[in-house]
Amino acid sequence: MLTGKKIVLGITGSIAAYKAAVLCRALIKRGAEVQVVITPAGKEFITPVTLSALTQKPVVSAFFTANDGTWNSHVDLGLWADLMLIAPATAATIGKIANGVADNMLVTTYLSMKAPVFVAPAMDLDMYAHPATQRNLERLKSYGNHIIEPGTGLLASNLDGKGRMEEPDRIVNRIERFFEKEKELAGNKVLITAGPTQEKIDPVRYISNYSSGKMGFALAEECAGRGAEVFLVSGPVERTTVHPRIKRIDVETAEEMYQAAASHFPEATIAILCAAVADYRPAQYSKNKLKRQAAPALSLELTPNPDIAAALGEAKKNGQLLMGFALETENELSNAQAKLRKKNLDFIVLNSLQDRGAGFRGDTNKVTVMDAEGNASPFPLKSKSEVAADLVDLLVNKKRTTE
Ligand code: C5P
């Protein structure tokens, strides 16, 4: 249900605007309060009278109401809403909001919006496939906006392809699920470590590994989307976070990662240790660049780094859940199981380097999750964000059954 949820429905000039009435009705039926903001072109496709009758509110389209000069405040709408949905979203509006071209009430409302934004594109297949549209959609995703992918089928142009606005019922289901998910970890603080660590040898060199941080960052977005406050302790990676509930703490070395993780762990109800922490660091840091030597070999003495997972496992209290990762190249299941026990984890996520598409750098992962009770669940190859959703499902279920 959407009881009490305030939704700004943005409607733009696409033939799919005729479906906006059904969408409006479906949102209201499930308990939402809807305020329509329509572009001038949108009004050519559906009349504001229909929409205001359905929503019981005047439809907002211009900055001022012409006859009495009333100012329509986009800023107030941005603060009022629990969610903004732009459906249908034309290529023009997608381009404007992606680039901040604030020449109508809908775009200014979007730019003032404090709430999550969902965008349901509707256009001809070639316009949808055009790199300009795709780049704009990617840009919207990078702002944290949610794209409701269009369907494939017969289009108004009589062409067949991808570009049909998603069906109103499915859009509403997606929004309902979004609000439901936000409750699953509400009130929880989740600590996540991600990426590699860099262990300095001298001012220009370090020891590190191939970790990209993708899995840890996907987990951070997923936990934040479930309502948790996330502390993401990340080693050096070229990644950005999107969700406003993620607080990122950047570190370089294992020692710094350990300090940051240990200081946030006491307030966390869940910790996910996804980082590929260097097991060793150079015993001595050379302030000056090491020079090539005449002797044939150079030995570097290494000293062990703190094991963050093991330290948190030791400090773990009732009500705290710990998930670790294991990247194994041999005896995968038994090595991972032993690690789970040794580090006092509740779950260990095994990715094997022998599986194609699993592990470092790629956008996909194939994992087997083992729990402290000895159960092993293998998952198929999926995108890292889908894997993140599976892993967080396990944590949410575990919390439910233990609370
Ligand atoms: O022992 P191993 O490195 O294989 O264990 C992997 C798990 O332990 C991962 O969850 C990793 O993030 C964590 N770990 C850690 N600190 C270390 C080494 C590993 O937190 N120094």
mmCIF file of N, CA and C in Angstrom, residues 100-213:
data_model
loop_
_atom_site.group_PDB
_atom_site.id
_atom_site.type_symbol
_atom_site.label_atom_id
_atom_site.label_comp_id
_atom_site.label_asym_id
_atom_site.label_seq_id
_atom_site.Cartn_x
_atom_site.Cartn_y
_atom_site.Cartn_z
ATOM 1 N N GLY A 100 20.059 19.731 -16.370
ATOM 2 C CA GLY A 100 19.657 20.909 -15.587
ATOM 3 C C GLY A 100 19.106 22.049 -16.416
ATOM 4 N N VAL A 101 18.446 21.730 -17.518
ATOM 5 C CA VAL A 101 17.847 22.787 -18.352
ATOM 6 C C VAL A 101 16.463 23.128 -17.783
ATOM 7 N N ALA A 102 16.437 24.126 -16.917
ATOM 8 C CA ALA A 102 15.242 24.376 -16.095
ATOM 9 C C ALA A 102 14.303 25.371 -16.768
ATOM 10 N N ASP A 103 13.720 24.984 -17.907
ATOM 11 C CA ASP A 103 12.877 25.940 -18.616
ATOM 12 C C ASP A 103 11.385 25.642 -18.485
ATOM 13 N N ASN A 104 11.004 24.727 -17.619
ATOM 14 C CA ASN A 104 9.576 24.563 -17.335
ATOM 15 C C ASN A 104 9.393 24.122 -15.886
ATOM 16 N N MET A 105 8.145 24.112 -15.466
ATOM 17 C CA MET A 105 7.826 23.832 -14.057
ATOM 18 C C MET A 105 8.248 22.409 -13.657
ATOM 19 N N LEU A 106 8.107 21.474 -14.592
ATOM 20 C CA LEU A 106 8.464 20.095 -14.244
ATOM 21 C C LEU A 106 9.964 19.956 -13.973
ATOM 22 N N VAL A 107 10.769 20.593 -14.818
ATOM 23 C CA VAL A 107 12.224 20.466 -14.628
ATOM 24 C C VAL A 107 12.667 21.194 -13.349
ATOM 25 N N THR A 108 12.071 22.357 -13.083
ATOM 26 C CA THR A 108 12.470 23.069 -11.845
ATOM 27 C C THR A 108 12.046 22.257 -10.623
ATOM 28 N N THR A 109 10.880 21.603 -10.714
ATOM 29 C CA THR A 109 10.430 20.764 -9.595
ATOM 30 C C THR A 109 11.418 19.617 -9.402
ATOM 31 N N TYR A 110 11.834 19.013 -10.503
ATOM 32 C CA TYR A 110 12.820 17.925 -10.428
ATOM 33 C C TYR A 110 14.102 18.420 -9.751
ATOM 34 N N LEU A 111 14.562 19.602 -10.156
ATOM 35 C CA LEU A 111 15.834 20.096 -9.594
ATOM 36 C C LEU A 111 15.708 20.449 -8.114
ATOM 37 N N SER A 112 14.488 20.756 -7.671
ATOM 38 C CA SER A 112 14.286 21.090 -6.255
ATOM 39 C C SER A 112 13.952 19.864 -5.420
ATOM 40 N N MET A 113 13.817 18.712 -6.049
ATOM 41 C CA MET A 113 13.275 17.532 -5.372
ATOM 42 C C MET A 113 14.226 16.960 -4.331
ATOM 43 N N LYS A 114 13.721 16.807 -3.117
ATOM 44 C CA LYS A 114 14.521 16.202 -2.048
ATOM 45 C C LYS A 114 14.268 14.699 -1.973
ATOM 46 N N ALA A 115 13.158 14.258 -2.560
ATOM 47 C CA ALA A 115 12.747 12.847 -2.452
ATOM 48 C C ALA A 115 13.330 12.037 -3.613
ATOM 49 N N PRO A 116 13.289 10.700 -3.498
ATOM 50 C CA PRO A 116 13.748 9.859 -4.613
ATOM 51 C C PRO A 116 12.921 10.109 -5.876
ATOM 52 N N VAL A 117 13.595 9.986 -7.015
ATOM 53 C CA VAL A 117 12.926 10.240 -8.301
ATOM 54 C C VAL A 117 12.937 8.970 -9.159
ATOM 55 N N PHE A 118 11.780 8.640 -9.696
ATOM 56 C CA PHE A 118 11.642 7.517 -10.640
ATOM 57 C C PHE A 118 11.296 8.087 -12.006
ATOM 58 N N VAL A 119 11.936 7.550 -13.034
ATOM 59 C CA VAL A 119 11.720 8.052 -14.389
ATOM 60 C C VAL A 119 11.308 6.879 -15.283
ATOM 61 N N ALA A 120 10.156 7.009 -15.934
ATOM 62 C CA ALA A 120 9.675 5.938 -16.827
ATOM 63 C C ALA A 120 9.702 6.444 -18.270
ATOM 64 N N PRO A 121 10.791 6.165 -19.004
ATOM 65 C CA PRO A 121 10.912 6.675 -20.372
ATOM 66 C C PRO A 121 9.825 6.115 -21.282
ATOM 67 N N ALA A 122 9.442 6.934 -22.266
ATOM 68 C CA ALA A 122 8.490 6.508 -23.296
ATOM 69 C C ALA A 122 8.868 7.228 -24.577
ATOM 70 N N MET A 123 9.267 6.457 -25.579
ATOM 71 C CA MET A 123 9.641 7.090 -26.850
ATOM 72 C C MET A 123 9.810 6.018 -27.922
ATOM 73 N N ASP A 124 10.089 6.483 -29.108
ATOM 74 C CA ASP A 124 10.301 5.556 -30.207
ATOM 75 C C ASP A 124 11.618 4.789 -30.007
ATOM 76 N N LEU A 125 11.680 3.586 -30.604
ATOM 77 C CA LEU A 125 12.838 2.720 -30.311
ATOM 78 C C LEU A 125 14.184 3.354 -30.658
ATOM 79 N N ASP A 126 14.224 4.098 -31.800
ATOM 80 C CA ASP A 126 15.512 4.669 -32.204
ATOM 81 C C ASP A 126 15.922 5.822 -31.301
ATOM 82 N N MET A 127 14.925 6.587 -30.866
ATOM 83 C CA MET A 127 15.231 7.665 -29.919
ATOM 84 C C MET A 127 15.743 7.074 -28.607
ATOM 85 N N TYR A 128 15.110 5.984 -28.169
ATOM 86 C CA TYR A 128 15.529 5.358 -26.911
ATOM 87 C C TYR A 128 16.952 4.805 -27.028
ATOM 88 N N ALA A 129 17.236 4.180 -28.186
ATOM 89 C CA ALA A 129 18.547 3.539 -28.355
ATOM 90 C C ALA A 129 19.655 4.551 -28.626
ATOM 91 N N HIS A 130 19.294 5.790 -28.996
ATOM 92 C CA HIS A 130 20.319 6.775 -29.360
ATOM 93 C C HIS A 130 21.306 6.992 -28.205
ATOM 94 N N PRO A 131 22.603 7.082 -28.527
ATOM 95 C CA PRO A 131 23.595 7.272 -27.457
ATOM 96 C C PRO A 131 23.317 8.503 -26.592
ATOM 97 N N ALA A 132 22.698 9.538 -27.174
ATOM 98 C CA ALA A 132 22.417 10.741 -26.372
ATOM 99 C C ALA A 132 21.420 10.399 -25.265
ATOM 100 N N THR A 133 20.369 9.656 -25.631
ATOM 101 C CA THR A 133 19.368 9.277 -24.620
ATOM 102 C C THR A 133 19.992 8.344 -23.588
ATOM 103 N N GLN A 134 20.757 7.370 -24.085
ATOM 104 C CA GLN A 134 21.360 6.409 -23.163
ATOM 105 C C GLN A 134 22.349 7.094 -22.215
ATOM 106 N N ARG A 135 23.074 8.066 -22.731
ATOM 107 C CA ARG A 135 24.023 8.791 -21.873
ATOM 108 C C ARG A 135 23.268 9.597 -20.817
ATOM 109 N N ASN A 136 22.158 10.208 -21.242
ATOM 110 C CA ASN A 136 21.363 10.973 -20.278
ATOM 111 C C ASN A 136 20.767 10.068 -19.200
ATOM 112 N N LEU A 137 20.322 8.869 -19.596
ATOM 113 C CA LEU A 137 19.763 7.935 -18.602
ATOM 114 C C LEU A 137 20.848 7.486 -17.625
ATOM 115 N N GLU A 138 22.048 7.214 -18.162
ATOM 116 C CA GLU A 138 23.157 6.838 -17.286
ATOM 117 C C GLU A 138 23.464 7.962 -16.307
ATOM 118 N N ARG A 139 23.392 9.177 -16.811
ATOM 119 C CA ARG A 139 23.664 10.331 -15.959
ATOM 120 C C ARG A 139 22.620 10.418 -14.840
ATOM 121 N N LEU A 140 21.370 10.187 -15.194
ATOM 122 C CA LEU A 140 20.312 10.215 -14.174
ATOM 123 C C LEU A 140 20.568 9.141 -13.114
ATOM 124 N N LYS A 141 20.992 7.954 -13.577
ATOM 125 C CA LYS A 141 21.295 6.881 -12.607
ATOM 126 C C LYS A 141 22.415 7.318 -11.668
ATOM 127 N N SER A 142 23.405 8.021 -12.245
ATOM 128 C CA SER A 142 24.527 8.445 -11.400
ATOM 129 C C SER A 142 24.103 9.500 -10.380
ATOM 130 N N TYR A 143 22.956 10.164 -10.628
ATOM 131 C CA TYR A 143 22.422 11.108 -9.628
ATOM 132 C C TYR A 143 21.612 10.365 -8.563
ATOM 133 N N GLY A 144 21.444 9.028 -8.758
ATOM 134 C CA GLY A 144 20.650 8.253 -7.799
ATOM 135 C C GLY A 144 19.207 8.111 -8.226
ATOM 136 N N ASN A 145 18.858 8.574 -9.423
ATOM 137 C CA ASN A 145 17.477 8.423 -9.904
ATOM 138 C C ASN A 145 17.239 6.972 -10.321
ATOM 139 N N HIS A 146 15.997 6.553 -10.240
ATOM 140 C CA HIS A 146 15.647 5.174 -10.588
ATOM 141 C C HIS A 146 14.999 5.177 -11.956
ATOM 142 N N ILE A 147 15.513 4.373 -12.861
ATOM 143 C CA ILE A 147 14.948 4.305 -14.209
ATOM 144 C C ILE A 147 14.038 3.080 -14.297
ATOM 145 N N ILE A 148 12.810 3.310 -14.705
ATOM 146 C CA ILE A 148 11.889 2.191 -14.919
ATOM 147 C C ILE A 148 11.971 1.868 -16.407
ATOM 148 N N GLU A 149 12.708 0.839 -16.726
ATOM 149 C CA GLU A 149 12.995 0.472 -18.123
ATOM 150 C C GLU A 149 11.719 0.358 -18.942
ATOM 151 N N PRO A 150 11.714 0.889 -20.142
ATOM 152 C CA PRO A 150 10.537 0.717 -20.989
ATOM 153 C C PRO A 150 10.409 -0.722 -21.473
ATOM 154 N N GLY A 151 9.197 -1.073 -21.887
ATOM 155 C CA GLY A 151 8.959 -2.417 -22.403
ATOM 156 C C GLY A 151 9.211 -2.466 -23.903
ATOM 157 N N THR A 152 9.148 -3.678 -24.437
ATOM 158 C CA THR A 152 9.335 -3.887 -25.876
ATOM 159 C C THR A 152 7.988 -4.274 -26.479
ATOM 160 N N GLY A 153 7.665 -3.698 -27.624
ATOM 161 C CA GLY A 153 6.392 -4.042 -28.259
ATOM 162 C C GLY A 153 6.048 -3.032 -29.330
ATOM 163 N N LEU A 154 4.771 -3.007 -29.706
ATOM 164 C CA LEU A 154 4.321 -2.093 -30.755
ATOM 165 C C LEU A 154 4.303 -0.671 -30.210
ATOM 166 N N LEU A 155 4.897 0.256 -30.985
ATOM 167 C CA LEU A 155 4.979 1.652 -30.553
ATOM 168 C C LEU A 155 3.997 2.491 -31.362
ATOM 169 N N ALA A 156 3.765 3.724 -30.902
ATOM 170 C CA ALA A 156 2.801 4.590 -31.586
ATOM 171 C C ALA A 156 3.192 4.813 -33.044
ATOM 172 N N SER A 157 4.499 4.730 -33.324
ATOM 173 C CA SER A 157 4.976 4.920 -34.696
ATOM 174 C C SER A 157 4.671 3.723 -35.580
ATOM 175 N N ASN A 158 4.074 2.673 -34.987
ATOM 176 C CA ASN A 158 3.828 1.395 -35.679
ATOM 177 C C ASN A 158 5.091 0.558 -35.809
ATOM 178 N N LEU A 159 6.196 1.065 -35.281
ATOM 179 C CA LEU A 159 7.414 0.250 -35.277
ATOM 180 C C LEU A 159 7.347 -0.651 -34.039
ATOM 181 N N ASP A 160 8.116 -1.695 -34.076
ATOM 182 C CA ASP A 160 8.136 -2.634 -32.962
ATOM 183 C C ASP A 160 9.502 -2.553 -32.301
ATOM 184 N N GLY A 161 9.564 -2.331 -31.012
ATOM 185 C CA GLY A 161 10.873 -2.283 -30.365
ATOM 186 C C GLY A 161 10.772 -1.798 -28.937
ATOM 187 N N LYS A 162 11.925 -1.441 -28.362
ATOM 188 C CA LYS A 162 11.980 -1.034 -26.954
ATOM 189 C C LYS A 162 11.720 0.457 -26.849
ATOM 190 N N GLY A 163 10.789 0.843 -26.033
ATOM 191 C CA GLY A 163 10.479 2.260 -25.879
ATOM 192 C C GLY A 163 9.110 2.509 -25.267
ATOM 193 N N ARG A 164 8.272 1.457 -25.179
ATOM 194 C CA ARG A 164 6.931 1.629 -24.582
ATOM 195 C C ARG A 164 7.053 1.900 -23.093
ATOM 196 N N MET A 165 6.341 2.895 -22.622
ATOM 197 C CA MET A 165 6.357 3.145 -21.184
ATOM 198 C C MET A 165 5.879 1.887 -20.456
ATOM 199 N N GLU A 166 6.527 1.560 -19.364
ATOM 200 C CA GLU A 166 6.117 0.407 -18.563
ATOM 201 C C GLU A 166 4.645 0.560 -18.174
ATOM 202 N N GLU A 167 3.947 -0.561 -18.044
ATOM 203 C CA GLU A 167 2.508 -0.507 -17.743
ATOM 204 C C GLU A 167 2.266 0.108 -16.367
ATOM 205 N N PRO A 168 1.211 0.940 -16.232
ATOM 206 C CA PRO A 168 0.950 1.633 -14.975
ATOM 207 C C PRO A 168 0.956 0.727 -13.740
ATOM 208 N N ASP A 169 0.327 -0.450 -13.824
ATOM 209 C CA ASP A 169 0.288 -1.342 -12.662
ATOM 210 C C ASP A 169 1.680 -1.758 -12.217
ATOM 211 N N ARG A 170 2.523 -2.014 -13.203
ATOM 212 C CA ARG A 170 3.893 -2.453 -12.867
ATOM 213 C C ARG A 170 4.689 -1.303 -12.282
ATOM 214 N N ILE A 171 4.426 -0.092 -12.765
ATOM 215 C CA ILE A 171 5.120 1.080 -12.200
ATOM 216 C C ILE A 171 4.730 1.234 -10.731
ATOM 217 N N VAL A 172 3.439 1.100 -10.469
ATOM 218 C CA VAL A 172 2.961 1.272 -9.091
ATOM 219 C C VAL A 172 3.519 0.159 -8.197
ATOM 220 N N ASN A 173 3.561 -1.062 -8.725
ATOM 221 C CA ASN A 173 4.150 -2.167 -7.929
ATOM 222 C C ASN A 173 5.594 -1.865 -7.566
ATOM 223 N N ARG A 174 6.319 -1.334 -8.544
ATOM 224 C CA ARG A 174 7.741 -1.028 -8.329
ATOM 225 C C ARG A 174 7.892 0.022 -7.224
ATOM 226 N N ILE A 175 7.005 1.001 -7.237
ATOM 227 C CA ILE A 175 7.084 2.066 -6.232
ATOM 228 C C ILE A 175 6.707 1.529 -4.846
ATOM 229 N N GLU A 176 5.692 0.672 -4.835
ATOM 230 C CA GLU A 176 5.301 0.057 -3.564
ATOM 231 C C GLU A 176 6.447 -0.753 -2.972
ATOM 232 N N ARG A 177 7.095 -1.526 -3.823
ATOM 233 C CA ARG A 177 8.227 -2.372 -3.397
ATOM 234 C C ARG A 177 9.375 -1.491 -2.881
ATOM 235 N N PHE A 178 9.577 -0.343 -3.534
ATOM 236 C CA PHE A 178 10.626 0.584 -3.107
ATOM 237 C C PHE A 178 10.384 1.026 -1.651
ATOM 238 N N PHE A 179 9.142 1.409 -1.361
ATOM 239 C CA PHE A 179 8.840 1.862 0.009
ATOM 240 C C PHE A 179 8.913 0.700 1.012
ATOM 241 N N GLU A 180 8.487 -0.494 0.574
ATOM 242 C CA GLU A 180 8.562 -1.674 1.469
ATOM 243 C C GLU A 180 10.015 -1.972 1.813
ATOM 244 N N LYS A 181 10.863 -1.956 0.767
ATOM 245 C CA LYS A 181 12.270 -2.285 0.972
ATOM 246 C C LYS A 181 12.936 -1.320 1.941
ATOM 247 N N GLU A 182 12.519 -0.056 1.855
ATOM 248 C CA GLU A 182 13.136 0.967 2.726
ATOM 249 C C GLU A 182 12.926 0.667 4.204
ATOM 250 N N LYS A 183 11.929 -0.170 4.520
ATOM 251 C CA LYS A 183 11.644 -0.469 5.933
ATOM 252 C C LYS A 183 12.502 -1.621 6.440
ATOM 253 N N GLU A 184 13.028 -2.441 5.505
ATOM 254 C CA GLU A 184 13.643 -3.700 5.932
ATOM 255 C C GLU A 184 14.845 -3.532 6.859
ATOM 256 N N LEU A 185 15.650 -2.515 6.609
ATOM 257 C CA LEU A 185 16.811 -2.301 7.493
ATOM 258 C C LEU A 185 16.762 -0.915 8.147
ATOM 259 N N ALA A 186 15.572 -0.331 8.175
ATOM 260 C CA ALA A 186 15.447 1.003 8.801
ATOM 261 C C ALA A 186 15.908 0.902 10.254
ATOM 262 N N GLY A 187 16.652 1.890 10.701
ATOM 263 C CA GLY A 187 17.128 1.900 12.090
ATOM 264 C C GLY A 187 18.439 1.141 12.272
ATOM 265 N N ASN A 188 18.904 0.459 11.225
ATOM 266 C CA ASN A 188 20.168 -0.278 11.331
ATOM 267 C C ASN A 188 21.333 0.544 10.797
ATOM 268 N N LYS A 189 22.482 0.336 11.425
ATOM 269 C CA LYS A 189 23.708 0.914 10.874
ATOM 270 C C LYS A 189 24.535 -0.238 10.320
ATOM 271 N N VAL A 190 24.965 -0.082 9.083
ATOM 272 C CA VAL A 190 25.714 -1.165 8.444
ATOM 273 C C VAL A 190 27.115 -0.661 8.099
ATOM 274 N N LEU A 191 28.093 -1.435 8.545
ATOM 275 C CA LEU A 191 29.489 -1.119 8.230
ATOM 276 C C LEU A 191 29.936 -2.007 7.070
ATOM 277 N N ILE A 192 30.500 -1.388 6.047
ATOM 278 C CA ILE A 192 30.982 -2.168 4.900
ATOM 279 C C ILE A 192 32.423 -1.778 4.589
ATOM 280 N N THR A 193 33.286 -2.769 4.415
ATOM 281 C CA THR A 193 34.626 -2.456 3.906
ATOM 282 C C THR A 193 34.670 -2.861 2.439
ATOM 283 N N ALA A 194 35.366 -2.079 1.631
ATOM 284 C CA ALA A 194 35.365 -2.336 0.187
ATOM 285 C C ALA A 194 36.702 -1.962 -0.436
ATOM 286 N N GLY A 195 36.942 -2.549 -1.605
ATOM 287 C CA GLY A 195 38.123 -2.173 -2.380
ATOM 288 C C GLY A 195 39.400 -2.804 -1.867
ATOM 289 N N PRO A 196 40.517 -2.432 -2.477
ATOM 290 C CA PRO A 196 41.818 -2.960 -2.044
ATOM 291 C C PRO A 196 42.409 -2.069 -0.946
ATOM 292 N N THR A 197 43.511 -2.477 -0.401
ATOM 293 C CA THR A 197 44.298 -1.529 0.392
ATOM 294 C C THR A 197 45.625 -1.344 -0.346
ATOM 295 N N GLN A 198 46.269 -0.225 -0.075
ATOM 296 C CA GLN A 198 47.588 0.028 -0.672
ATOM 297 C C GLN A 198 48.595 0.145 0.460
ATOM 298 N N GLU A 199 49.622 -0.674 0.381
ATOM 299 C CA GLU A 199 50.638 -0.702 1.438
ATOM 300 C C GLU A 199 51.912 -0.075 0.887
ATOM 301 N N LYS A 200 52.255 1.060 1.456
ATOM 302 C CA LYS A 200 53.335 1.858 0.856
ATOM 303 C C LYS A 200 54.725 1.246 1.049
ATOM 304 N N ILE A 201 55.455 1.228 -0.034
ATOM 305 C CA ILE A 201 56.852 0.784 0.021
ATOM 306 C C ILE A 201 57.755 2.021 0.176
ATOM 307 N N ASP A 202 57.523 2.982 -0.698
ATOM 308 C CA ASP A 202 58.253 4.250 -0.669
ATOM 309 C C ASP A 202 57.306 5.310 -1.232
ATOM 310 N N PRO A 203 57.746 6.562 -1.442
ATOM 311 C CA PRO A 203 56.764 7.593 -1.851
ATOM 312 C C PRO A 203 56.098 7.328 -3.200
ATOM 313 N N VAL A 204 56.610 6.421 -4.013
ATOM 314 C CA VAL A 204 56.027 6.210 -5.342
ATOM 315 C C VAL A 204 55.539 4.783 -5.592
ATOM 316 N N ARG A 205 55.676 3.896 -4.622
ATOM 317 C CA ARG A 205 55.314 2.493 -4.882
ATOM 318 C C ARG A 205 54.481 1.923 -3.732
ATOM 319 N N TYR A 206 53.671 0.954 -4.098
ATOM 320 C CA TYR A 206 52.881 0.294 -3.061
ATOM 321 C C TYR A 206 52.589 -1.141 -3.456
ATOM 322 N N ILE A 207 52.126 -1.944 -2.458
ATOM 323 C CA ILE A 207 51.665 -3.315 -2.718
ATOM 324 C C ILE A 207 50.139 -3.264 -2.660
ATOM 325 N N SER A 208 49.489 -3.869 -3.652
ATOM 326 C CA SER A 208 48.028 -3.844 -3.639
ATOM 327 C C SER A 208 47.485 -5.057 -4.392
ATOM 328 N N ASN A 209 46.222 -5.012 -4.785
ATOM 329 C CA ASN A 209 45.626 -6.124 -5.542
ATOM 330 C C ASN A 209 44.594 -5.569 -6.516
ATOM 331 N N TYR A 210 43.942 -6.458 -7.256
ATOM 332 C CA TYR A 210 43.070 -6.029 -8.360
ATOM 333 C C TYR A 210 41.651 -5.638 -7.931
ATOM 334 N N SER A 211 41.353 -5.611 -6.655
ATOM 335 C CA SER A 211 39.970 -5.340 -6.236
ATOM 336 C C SER A 211 39.493 -3.983 -6.774
ATOM 337 N N SER A 212 38.265 -3.965 -7.325
ATOM 338 C CA SER A 212 37.728 -2.729 -7.907
ATOM 339 C C SER A 212 36.775 -2.008 -6.957
ATOM 340 N N GLY A 213 36.328 -2.707 -5.917
ATOM 341 C CA GLY A 213 35.351 -2.124 -4.992
ATOM 342 C C GLY A 213 33.912 -2.270 -5.466
#
